[in-house]
PDB file of C-alpha atoms in Angstrom:
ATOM      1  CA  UNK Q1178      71.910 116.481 129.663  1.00 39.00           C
ATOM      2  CA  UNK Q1179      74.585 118.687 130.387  1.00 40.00           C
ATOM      3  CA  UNK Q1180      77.669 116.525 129.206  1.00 43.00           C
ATOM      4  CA  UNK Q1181      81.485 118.069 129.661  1.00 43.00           C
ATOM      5  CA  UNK Q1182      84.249 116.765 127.164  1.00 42.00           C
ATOM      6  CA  UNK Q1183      87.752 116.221 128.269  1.00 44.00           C
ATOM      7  CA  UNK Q1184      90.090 117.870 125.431  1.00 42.00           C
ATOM      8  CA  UNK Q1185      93.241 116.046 126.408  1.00 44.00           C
ATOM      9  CA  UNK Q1186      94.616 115.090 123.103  1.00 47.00           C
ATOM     10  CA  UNK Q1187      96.109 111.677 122.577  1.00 53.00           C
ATOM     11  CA  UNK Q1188      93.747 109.978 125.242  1.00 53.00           C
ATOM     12  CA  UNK Q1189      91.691 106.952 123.944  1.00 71.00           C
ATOM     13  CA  UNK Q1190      88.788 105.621 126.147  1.00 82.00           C
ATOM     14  CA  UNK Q1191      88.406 101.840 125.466  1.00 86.00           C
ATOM     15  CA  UNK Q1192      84.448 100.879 124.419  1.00 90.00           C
ATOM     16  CA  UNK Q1193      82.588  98.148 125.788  1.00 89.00           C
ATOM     17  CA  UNK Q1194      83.404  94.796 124.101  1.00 89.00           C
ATOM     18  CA  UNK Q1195      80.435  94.592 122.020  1.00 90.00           C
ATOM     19  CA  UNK Q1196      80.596  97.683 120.986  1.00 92.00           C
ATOM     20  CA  UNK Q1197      79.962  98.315 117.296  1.00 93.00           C
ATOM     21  CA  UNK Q1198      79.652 101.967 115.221  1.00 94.00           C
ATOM     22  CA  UNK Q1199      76.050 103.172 114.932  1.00 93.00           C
ATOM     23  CA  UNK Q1200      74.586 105.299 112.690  1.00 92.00           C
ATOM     24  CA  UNK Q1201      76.146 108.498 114.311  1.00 93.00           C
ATOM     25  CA  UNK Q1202      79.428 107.094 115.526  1.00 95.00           C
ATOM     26  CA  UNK Q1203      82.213 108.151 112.913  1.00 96.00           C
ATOM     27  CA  UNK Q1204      84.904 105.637 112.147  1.00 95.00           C
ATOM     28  CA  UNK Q1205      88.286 107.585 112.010  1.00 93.00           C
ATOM     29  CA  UNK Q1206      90.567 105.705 109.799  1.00 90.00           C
ATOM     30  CA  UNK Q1207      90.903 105.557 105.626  1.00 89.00           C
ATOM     31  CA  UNK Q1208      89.147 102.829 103.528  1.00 91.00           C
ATOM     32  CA  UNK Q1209      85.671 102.018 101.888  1.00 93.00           C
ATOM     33  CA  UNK Q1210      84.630 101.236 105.108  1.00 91.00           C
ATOM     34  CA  UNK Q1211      85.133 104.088 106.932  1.00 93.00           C
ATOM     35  CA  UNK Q1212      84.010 106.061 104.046  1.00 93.00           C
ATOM     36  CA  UNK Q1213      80.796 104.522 103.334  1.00 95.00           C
ATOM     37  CA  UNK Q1214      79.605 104.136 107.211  1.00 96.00           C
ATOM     38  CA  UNK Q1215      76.565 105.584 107.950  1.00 94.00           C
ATOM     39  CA  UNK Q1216      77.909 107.840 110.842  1.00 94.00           C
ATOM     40  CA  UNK Q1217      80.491 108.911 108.260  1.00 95.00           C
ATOM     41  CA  UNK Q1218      77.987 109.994 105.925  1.00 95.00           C
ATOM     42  CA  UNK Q1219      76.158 111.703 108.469  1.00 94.00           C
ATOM     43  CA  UNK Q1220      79.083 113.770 109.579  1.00 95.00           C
ATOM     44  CA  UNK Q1221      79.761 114.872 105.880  1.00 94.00           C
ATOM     45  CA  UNK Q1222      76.179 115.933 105.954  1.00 93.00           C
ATOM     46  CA  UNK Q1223      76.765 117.968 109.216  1.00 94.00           C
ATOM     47  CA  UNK Q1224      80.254 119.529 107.826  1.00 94.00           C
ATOM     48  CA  UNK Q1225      78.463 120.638 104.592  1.00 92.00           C
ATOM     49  CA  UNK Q1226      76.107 122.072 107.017  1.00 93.00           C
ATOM     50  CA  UNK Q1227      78.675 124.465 108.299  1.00 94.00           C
ATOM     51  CA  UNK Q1228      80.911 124.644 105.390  1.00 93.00           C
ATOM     52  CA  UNK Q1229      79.581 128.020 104.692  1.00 92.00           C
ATOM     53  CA  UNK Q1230      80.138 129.611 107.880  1.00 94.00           C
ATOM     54  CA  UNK Q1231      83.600 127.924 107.774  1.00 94.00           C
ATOM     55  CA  UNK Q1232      84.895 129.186 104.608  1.00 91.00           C
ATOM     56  CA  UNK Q1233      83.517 133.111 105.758  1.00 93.00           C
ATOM     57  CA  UNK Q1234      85.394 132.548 109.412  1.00 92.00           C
ATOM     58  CA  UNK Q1235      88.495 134.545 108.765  1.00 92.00           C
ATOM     59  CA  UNK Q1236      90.078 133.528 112.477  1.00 95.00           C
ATOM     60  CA  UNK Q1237      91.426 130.498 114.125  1.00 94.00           C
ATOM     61  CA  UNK Q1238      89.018 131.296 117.087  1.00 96.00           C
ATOM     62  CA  UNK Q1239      86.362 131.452 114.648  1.00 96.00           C
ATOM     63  CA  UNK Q1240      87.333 128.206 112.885  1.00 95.00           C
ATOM     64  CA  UNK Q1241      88.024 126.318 116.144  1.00 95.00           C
ATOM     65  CA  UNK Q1242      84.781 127.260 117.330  1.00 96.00           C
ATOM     66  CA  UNK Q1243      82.749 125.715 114.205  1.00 96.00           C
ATOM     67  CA  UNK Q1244      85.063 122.586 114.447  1.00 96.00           C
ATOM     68  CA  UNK Q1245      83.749 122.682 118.252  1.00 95.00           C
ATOM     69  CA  UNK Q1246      80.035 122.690 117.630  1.00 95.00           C
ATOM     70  CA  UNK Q1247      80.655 120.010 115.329  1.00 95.00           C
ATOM     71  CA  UNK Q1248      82.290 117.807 117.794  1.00 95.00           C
ATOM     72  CA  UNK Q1249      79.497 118.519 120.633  1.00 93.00           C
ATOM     73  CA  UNK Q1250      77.130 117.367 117.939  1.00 93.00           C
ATOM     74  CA  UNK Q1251      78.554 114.347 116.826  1.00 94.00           C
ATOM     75  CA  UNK Q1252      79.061 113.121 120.491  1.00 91.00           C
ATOM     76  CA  UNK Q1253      75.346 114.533 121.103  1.00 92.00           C
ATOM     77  CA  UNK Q1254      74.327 112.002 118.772  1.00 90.00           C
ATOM     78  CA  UNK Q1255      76.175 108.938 119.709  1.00 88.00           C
ATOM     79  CA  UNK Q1256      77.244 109.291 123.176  1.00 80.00           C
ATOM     80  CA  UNK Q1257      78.590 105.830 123.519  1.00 82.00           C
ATOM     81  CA  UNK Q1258      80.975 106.451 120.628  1.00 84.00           C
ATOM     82  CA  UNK Q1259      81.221 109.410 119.172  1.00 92.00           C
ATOM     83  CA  UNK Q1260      84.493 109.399 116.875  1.00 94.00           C
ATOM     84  CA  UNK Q1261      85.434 105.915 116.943  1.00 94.00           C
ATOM     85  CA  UNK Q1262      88.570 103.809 116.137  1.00 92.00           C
ATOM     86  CA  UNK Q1263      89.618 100.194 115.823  1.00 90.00           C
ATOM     87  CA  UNK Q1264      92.798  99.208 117.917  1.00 86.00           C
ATOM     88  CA  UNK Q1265      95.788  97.849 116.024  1.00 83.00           C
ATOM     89  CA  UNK Q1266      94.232  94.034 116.962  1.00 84.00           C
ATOM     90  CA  UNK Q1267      91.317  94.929 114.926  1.00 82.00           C
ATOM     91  CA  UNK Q1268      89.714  93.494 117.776  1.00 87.00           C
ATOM     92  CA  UNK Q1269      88.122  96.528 120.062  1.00 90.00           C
ATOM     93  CA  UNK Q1270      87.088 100.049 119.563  1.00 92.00           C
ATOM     94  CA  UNK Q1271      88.136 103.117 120.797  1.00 91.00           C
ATOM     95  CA  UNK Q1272      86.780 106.350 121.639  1.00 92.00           C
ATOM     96  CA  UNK Q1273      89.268 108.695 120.122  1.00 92.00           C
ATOM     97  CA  UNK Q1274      90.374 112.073 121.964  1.00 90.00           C
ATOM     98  CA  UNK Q1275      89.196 115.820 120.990  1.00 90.00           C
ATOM     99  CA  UNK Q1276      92.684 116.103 119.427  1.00 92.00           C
ATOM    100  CA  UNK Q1277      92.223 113.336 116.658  1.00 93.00           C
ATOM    101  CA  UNK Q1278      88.312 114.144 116.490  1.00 94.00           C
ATOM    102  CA  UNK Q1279      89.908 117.867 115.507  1.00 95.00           C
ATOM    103  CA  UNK Q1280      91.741 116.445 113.095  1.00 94.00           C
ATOM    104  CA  UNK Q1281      88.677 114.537 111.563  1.00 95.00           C
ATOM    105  CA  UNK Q1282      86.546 117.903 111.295  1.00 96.00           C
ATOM    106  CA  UNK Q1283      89.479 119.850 109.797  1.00 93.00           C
ATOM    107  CA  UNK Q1284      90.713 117.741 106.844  1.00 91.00           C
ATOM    108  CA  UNK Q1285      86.594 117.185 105.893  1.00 93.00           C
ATOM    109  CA  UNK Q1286      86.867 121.281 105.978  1.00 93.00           C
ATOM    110  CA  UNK Q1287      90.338 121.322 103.691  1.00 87.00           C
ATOM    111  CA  UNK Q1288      88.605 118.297 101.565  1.00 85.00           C
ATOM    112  CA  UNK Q1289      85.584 120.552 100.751  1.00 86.00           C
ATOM    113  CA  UNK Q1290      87.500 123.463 100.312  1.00 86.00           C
ATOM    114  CA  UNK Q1291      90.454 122.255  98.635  1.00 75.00           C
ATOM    115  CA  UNK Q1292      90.903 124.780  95.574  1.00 70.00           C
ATOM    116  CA  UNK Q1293      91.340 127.059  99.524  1.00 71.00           C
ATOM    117  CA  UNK Q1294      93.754 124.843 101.187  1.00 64.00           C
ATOM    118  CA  UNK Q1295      96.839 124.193  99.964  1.00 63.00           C
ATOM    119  CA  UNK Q1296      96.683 121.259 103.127  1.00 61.00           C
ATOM    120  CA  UNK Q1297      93.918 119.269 101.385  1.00 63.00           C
ATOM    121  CA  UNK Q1298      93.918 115.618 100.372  1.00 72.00           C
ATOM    122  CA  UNK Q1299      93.680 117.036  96.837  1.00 72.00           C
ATOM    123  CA  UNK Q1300      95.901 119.481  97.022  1.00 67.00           C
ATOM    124  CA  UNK Q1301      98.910 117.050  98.479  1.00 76.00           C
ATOM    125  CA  UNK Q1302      97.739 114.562  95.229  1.00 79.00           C
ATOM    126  CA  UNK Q1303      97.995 117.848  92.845  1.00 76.00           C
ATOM    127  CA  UNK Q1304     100.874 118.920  94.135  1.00 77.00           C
ATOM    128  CA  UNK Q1305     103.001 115.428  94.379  1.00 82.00           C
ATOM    129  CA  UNK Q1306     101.408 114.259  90.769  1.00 82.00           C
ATOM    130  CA  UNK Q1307     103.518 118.113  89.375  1.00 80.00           C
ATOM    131  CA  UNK Q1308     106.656 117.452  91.040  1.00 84.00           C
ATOM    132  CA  UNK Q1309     106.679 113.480  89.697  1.00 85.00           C
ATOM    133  CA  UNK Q1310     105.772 115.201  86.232  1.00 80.00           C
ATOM    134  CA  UNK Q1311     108.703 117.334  86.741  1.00 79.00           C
ATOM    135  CA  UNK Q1312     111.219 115.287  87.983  1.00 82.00           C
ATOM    136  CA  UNK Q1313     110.041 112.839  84.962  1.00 79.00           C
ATOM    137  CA  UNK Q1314     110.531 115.626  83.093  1.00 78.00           C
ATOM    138  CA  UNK Q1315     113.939 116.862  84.056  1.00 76.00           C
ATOM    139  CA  UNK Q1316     115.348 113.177  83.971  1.00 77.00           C
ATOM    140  CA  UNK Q1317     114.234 112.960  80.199  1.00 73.00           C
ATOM    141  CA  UNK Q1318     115.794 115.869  79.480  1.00 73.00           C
ATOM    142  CA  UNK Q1319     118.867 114.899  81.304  1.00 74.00           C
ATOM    143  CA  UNK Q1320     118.930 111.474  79.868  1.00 71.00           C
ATOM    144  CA  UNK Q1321     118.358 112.765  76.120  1.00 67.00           C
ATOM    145  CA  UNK Q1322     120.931 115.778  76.416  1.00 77.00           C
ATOM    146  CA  UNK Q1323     123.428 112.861  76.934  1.00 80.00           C
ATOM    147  CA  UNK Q1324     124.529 111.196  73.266  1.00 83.00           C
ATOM    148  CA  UNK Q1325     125.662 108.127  74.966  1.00 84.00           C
ATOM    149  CA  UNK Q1326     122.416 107.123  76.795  1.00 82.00           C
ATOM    150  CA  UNK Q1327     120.634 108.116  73.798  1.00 81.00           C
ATOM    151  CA  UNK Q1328     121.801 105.500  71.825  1.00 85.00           C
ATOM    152  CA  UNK Q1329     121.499 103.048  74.264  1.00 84.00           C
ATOM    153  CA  UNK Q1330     117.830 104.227  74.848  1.00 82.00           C
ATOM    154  CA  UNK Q1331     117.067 103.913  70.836  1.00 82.00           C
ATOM    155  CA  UNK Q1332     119.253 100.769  70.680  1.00 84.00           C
ATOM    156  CA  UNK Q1333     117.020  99.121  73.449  1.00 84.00           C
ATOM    157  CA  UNK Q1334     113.524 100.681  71.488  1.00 82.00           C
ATOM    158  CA  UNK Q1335     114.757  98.921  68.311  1.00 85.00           C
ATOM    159  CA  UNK Q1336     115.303  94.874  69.736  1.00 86.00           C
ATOM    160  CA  UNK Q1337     112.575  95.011  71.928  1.00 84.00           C
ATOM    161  CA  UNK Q1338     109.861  93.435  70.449  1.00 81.00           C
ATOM    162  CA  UNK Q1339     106.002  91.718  71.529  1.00 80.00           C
ATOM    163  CA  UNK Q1340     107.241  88.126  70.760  1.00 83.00           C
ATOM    164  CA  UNK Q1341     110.057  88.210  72.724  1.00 82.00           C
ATOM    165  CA  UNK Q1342     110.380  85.636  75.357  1.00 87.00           C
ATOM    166  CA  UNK Q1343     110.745  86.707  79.412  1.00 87.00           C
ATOM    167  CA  UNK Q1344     113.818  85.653  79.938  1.00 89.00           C
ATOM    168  CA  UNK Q1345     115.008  87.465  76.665  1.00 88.00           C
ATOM    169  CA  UNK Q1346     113.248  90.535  78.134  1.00 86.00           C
ATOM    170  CA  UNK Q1347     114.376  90.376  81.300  1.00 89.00           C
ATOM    171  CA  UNK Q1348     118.480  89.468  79.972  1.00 90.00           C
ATOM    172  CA  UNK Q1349     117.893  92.772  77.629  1.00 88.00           C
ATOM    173  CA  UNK Q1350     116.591  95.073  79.897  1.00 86.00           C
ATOM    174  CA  UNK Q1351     119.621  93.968  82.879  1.00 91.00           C
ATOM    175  CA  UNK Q1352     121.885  94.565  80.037  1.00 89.00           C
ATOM    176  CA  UNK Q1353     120.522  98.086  79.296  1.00 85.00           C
ATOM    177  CA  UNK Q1354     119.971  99.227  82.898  1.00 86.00           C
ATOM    178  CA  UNK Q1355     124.086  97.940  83.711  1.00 89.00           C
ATOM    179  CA  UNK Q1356     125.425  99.896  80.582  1.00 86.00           C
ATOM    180  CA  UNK Q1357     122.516 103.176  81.837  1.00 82.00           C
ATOM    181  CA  UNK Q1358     124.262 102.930  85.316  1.00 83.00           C
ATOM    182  CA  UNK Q1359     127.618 102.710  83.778  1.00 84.00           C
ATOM    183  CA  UNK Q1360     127.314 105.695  81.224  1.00 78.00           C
ATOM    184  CA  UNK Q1361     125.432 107.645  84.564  1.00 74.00           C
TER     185      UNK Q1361
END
């Protein structure tokens, strides 16, 4: 069967009502759900397949024609789905365009090779978790180079105490942040 895909991007083609993901289909979305689905899985198991040719492809033409065979494949195995996505009602499934499906095949490429891909899920967490570390950083610093703030840091470290009440806590703690915001 000789089946030609429409690559318009944003275009969703509704599913039948009682439609529900097979074993091929892959659920685009984030969750356990998605994750864990057996079409999912099997689309993992199909990137991994080509993750070596991927990682040697050293064009976009090369890349995008991996991605490609991938897509053909998936929709080879579930032609009634394909890549699939729940509508905002939770109530009816979508077929998702080429554009999205892209998407899908790409970031499991930049997941697998994220020490490669500065674009990666992993990558983004590595690289937000060092700039939090530094900004924590560079606020300590600022906050202990001050003499004022200091004390009132080492002030609040010495009444604070484990049998303190809430409300106690809570009283403390607005008075500290108010004088913090006042010295700032």
């Amino acid at each position: 069967m000789n089946t030609k895909y429409s690559f318009r991007s944003d275009i969703k083609q509704e599913l039948s009502f009682d439609f529900q993901p097979g074993k091929y289909d892959v659920i685009c979305g984030k969750g356990k759900r998605c994750f864990e689905h057996n079409g999912n899985k099997q689309f993992r198991r199909t990137t991994r397949f080509f993750l070596e040719e991927y990682s040697q492809a050293t064009t976009k033409v090369e890349k995008s024609s991996i991605v490609t065979k991938i897509i053909h494949i998936v929709k080879r195995q579930s032609p009634e789905g394909g890549f699939t996505k729940l509508d905002v009602t939770g109530k009816r499934w979508h077929e998702v365009g080429d554009h999205i499906a892209r998407e899908k095949v790409g970031q499991q490429f930049r997941d697998a090779l994220h020490s490669k891909y500065r674009s990666s899920t992993k990558s983004k967490r590595r690289i937000r978790e060092t700039q939090q570390d530094d900004a924590a950083m560079n606020m300590t610093i600022v906050l202990l180079s001050n003499e004022k703030i200091k004390q009132i840091i080492d002030s609040l470290n010495s009444k604070v105490t484990t049998k303190m009440e809430d409300n106690q806590f809570t009283k403390l703690f607005t008075k500290v942040n108010l004088d913090l915001l006042d010295e700032l």
